[in-house]
Short mmCIF file of N, CA and C in Angstrom, two decimals:
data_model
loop_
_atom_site.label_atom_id
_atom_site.label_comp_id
_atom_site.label_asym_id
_atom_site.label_seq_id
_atom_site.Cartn_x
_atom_site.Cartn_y
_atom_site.Cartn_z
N UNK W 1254 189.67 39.00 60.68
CA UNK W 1254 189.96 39.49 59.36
C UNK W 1254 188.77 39.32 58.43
N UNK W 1255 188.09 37.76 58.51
CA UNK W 1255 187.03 37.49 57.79
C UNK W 1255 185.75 39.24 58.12
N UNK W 1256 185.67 39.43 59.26
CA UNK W 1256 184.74 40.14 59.65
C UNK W 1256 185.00 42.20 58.82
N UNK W 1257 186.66 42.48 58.87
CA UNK W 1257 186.54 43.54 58.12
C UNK W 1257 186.43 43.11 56.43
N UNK W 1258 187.14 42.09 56.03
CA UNK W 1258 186.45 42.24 54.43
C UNK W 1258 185.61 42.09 54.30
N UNK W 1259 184.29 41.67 55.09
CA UNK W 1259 183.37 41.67 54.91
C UNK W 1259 182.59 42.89 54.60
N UNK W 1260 182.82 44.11 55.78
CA UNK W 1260 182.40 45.44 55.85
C UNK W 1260 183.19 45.97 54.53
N UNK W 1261 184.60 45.44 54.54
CA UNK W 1261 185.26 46.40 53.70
C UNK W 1261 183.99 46.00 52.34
N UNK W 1262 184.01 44.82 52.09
CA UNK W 1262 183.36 44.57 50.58
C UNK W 1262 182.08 45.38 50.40
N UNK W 1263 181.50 45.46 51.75
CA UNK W 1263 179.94 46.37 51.74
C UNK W 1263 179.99 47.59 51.16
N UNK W 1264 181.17 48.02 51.19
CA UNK W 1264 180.65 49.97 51.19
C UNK W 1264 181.27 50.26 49.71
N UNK W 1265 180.30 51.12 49.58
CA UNK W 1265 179.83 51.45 47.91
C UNK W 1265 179.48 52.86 47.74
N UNK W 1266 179.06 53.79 48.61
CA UNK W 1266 179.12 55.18 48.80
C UNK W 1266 180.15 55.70 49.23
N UNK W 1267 181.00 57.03 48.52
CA UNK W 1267 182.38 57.62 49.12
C UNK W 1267 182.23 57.83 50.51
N UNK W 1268 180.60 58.14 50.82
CA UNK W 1268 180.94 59.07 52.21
C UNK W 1268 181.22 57.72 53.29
N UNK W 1269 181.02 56.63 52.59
CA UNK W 1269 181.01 55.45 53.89
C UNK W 1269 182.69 55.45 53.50
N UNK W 1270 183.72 55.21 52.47
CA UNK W 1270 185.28 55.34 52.20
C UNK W 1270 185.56 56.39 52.90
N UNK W 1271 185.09 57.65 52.83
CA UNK W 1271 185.83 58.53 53.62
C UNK W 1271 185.78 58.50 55.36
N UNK W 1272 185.04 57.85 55.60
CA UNK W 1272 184.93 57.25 57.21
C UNK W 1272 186.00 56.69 57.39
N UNK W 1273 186.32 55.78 56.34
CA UNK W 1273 187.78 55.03 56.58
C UNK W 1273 189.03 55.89 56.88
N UNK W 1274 188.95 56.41 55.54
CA UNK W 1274 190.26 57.47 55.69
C UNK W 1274 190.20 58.33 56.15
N UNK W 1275 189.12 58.90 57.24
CA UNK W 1275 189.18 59.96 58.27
C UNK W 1275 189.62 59.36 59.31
N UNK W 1276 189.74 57.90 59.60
CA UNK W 1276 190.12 57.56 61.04
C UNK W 1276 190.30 56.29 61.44
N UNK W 1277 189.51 55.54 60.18
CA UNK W 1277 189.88 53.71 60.88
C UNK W 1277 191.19 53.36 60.10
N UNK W 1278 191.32 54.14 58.64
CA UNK W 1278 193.12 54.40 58.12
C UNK W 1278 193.99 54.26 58.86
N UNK W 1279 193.76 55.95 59.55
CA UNK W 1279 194.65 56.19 60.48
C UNK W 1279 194.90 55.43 61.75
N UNK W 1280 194.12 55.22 62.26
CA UNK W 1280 194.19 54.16 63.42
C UNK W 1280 194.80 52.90 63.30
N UNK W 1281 194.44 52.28 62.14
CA UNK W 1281 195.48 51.03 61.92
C UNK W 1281 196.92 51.21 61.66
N UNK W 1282 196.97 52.60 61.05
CA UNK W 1282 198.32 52.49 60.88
C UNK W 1282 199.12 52.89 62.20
N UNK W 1283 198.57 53.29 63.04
CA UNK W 1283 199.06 53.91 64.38
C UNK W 1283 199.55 52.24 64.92
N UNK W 1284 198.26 51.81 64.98
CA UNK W 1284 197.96 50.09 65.43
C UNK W 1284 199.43 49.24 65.06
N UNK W 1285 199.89 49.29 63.69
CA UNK W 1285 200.52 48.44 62.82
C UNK W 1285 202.12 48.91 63.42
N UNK W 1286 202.17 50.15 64.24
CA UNK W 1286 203.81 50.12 65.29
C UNK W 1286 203.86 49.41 66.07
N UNK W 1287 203.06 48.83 65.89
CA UNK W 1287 203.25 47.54 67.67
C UNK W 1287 202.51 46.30 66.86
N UNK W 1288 203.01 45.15 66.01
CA UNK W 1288 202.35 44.29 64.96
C UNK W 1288 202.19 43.05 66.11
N UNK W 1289 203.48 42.94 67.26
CA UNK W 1289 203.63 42.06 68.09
C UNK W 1289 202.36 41.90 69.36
N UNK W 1290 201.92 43.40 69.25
CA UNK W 1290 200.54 43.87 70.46
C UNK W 1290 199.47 43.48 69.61
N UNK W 1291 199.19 43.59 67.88
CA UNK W 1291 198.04 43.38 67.51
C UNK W 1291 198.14 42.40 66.29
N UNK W 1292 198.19 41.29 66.50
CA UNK W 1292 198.04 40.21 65.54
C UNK W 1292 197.51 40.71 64.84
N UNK W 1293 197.96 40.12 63.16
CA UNK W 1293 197.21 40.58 61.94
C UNK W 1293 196.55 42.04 61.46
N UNK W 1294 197.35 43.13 62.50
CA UNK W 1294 197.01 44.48 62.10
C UNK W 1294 197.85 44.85 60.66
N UNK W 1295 198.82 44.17 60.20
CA UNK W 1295 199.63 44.40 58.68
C UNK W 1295 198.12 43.87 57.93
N UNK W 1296 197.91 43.03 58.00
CA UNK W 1296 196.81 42.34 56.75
C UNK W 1296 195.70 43.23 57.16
N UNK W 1297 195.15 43.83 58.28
CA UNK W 1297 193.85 44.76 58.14
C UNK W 1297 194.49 45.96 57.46
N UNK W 1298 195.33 46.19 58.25
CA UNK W 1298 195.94 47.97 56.98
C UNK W 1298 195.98 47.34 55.90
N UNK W 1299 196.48 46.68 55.01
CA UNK W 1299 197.08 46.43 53.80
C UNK W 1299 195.51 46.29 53.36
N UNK W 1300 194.25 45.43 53.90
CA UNK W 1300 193.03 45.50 52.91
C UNK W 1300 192.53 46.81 53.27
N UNK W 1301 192.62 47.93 53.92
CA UNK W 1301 192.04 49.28 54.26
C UNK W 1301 192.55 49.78 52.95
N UNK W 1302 193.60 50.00 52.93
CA UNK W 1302 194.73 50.42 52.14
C UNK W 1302 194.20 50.13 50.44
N UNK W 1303 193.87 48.70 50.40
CA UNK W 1303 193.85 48.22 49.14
C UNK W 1303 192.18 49.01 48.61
N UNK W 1304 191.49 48.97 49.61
CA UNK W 1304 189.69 49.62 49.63
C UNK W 1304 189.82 50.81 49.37
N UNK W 1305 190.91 51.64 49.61
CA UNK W 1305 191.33 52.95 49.51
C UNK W 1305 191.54 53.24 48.03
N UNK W 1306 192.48 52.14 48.01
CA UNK W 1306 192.90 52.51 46.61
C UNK W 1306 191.85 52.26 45.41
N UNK W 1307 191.05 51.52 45.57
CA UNK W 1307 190.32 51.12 44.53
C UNK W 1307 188.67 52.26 44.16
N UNK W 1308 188.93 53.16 45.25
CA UNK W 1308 188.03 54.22 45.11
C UNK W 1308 188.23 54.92 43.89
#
């Protein structure tokens, strides 16, 4: 977790945000139907989510 807020805190250009929400978004949320297969995939969506929003 330490390791995506880290990246998340880095990016400061849209076109690096829209990388997110073209596919590492989507992928976690795919990820986050099976929470029991991927520990702590709710808390990586929820800070994707929150990086999203603050664009």
């Amino acid at each position: 977790m330490q390791n995506l807020q880290d990246i998340l805190s880095t990016l400061t250009h849209p076109s690096e945000i829209g990388v997110i929400r073209g596919g590492v978004l989507e992928s976690a949320e795919l990820l986050a139907r099976y929470p029991a297969q991927f520990p702590g995939i709710d808390q990586a969506l929820a800070m994707l989510k929150q990086t999203l929003h603050h664009e």
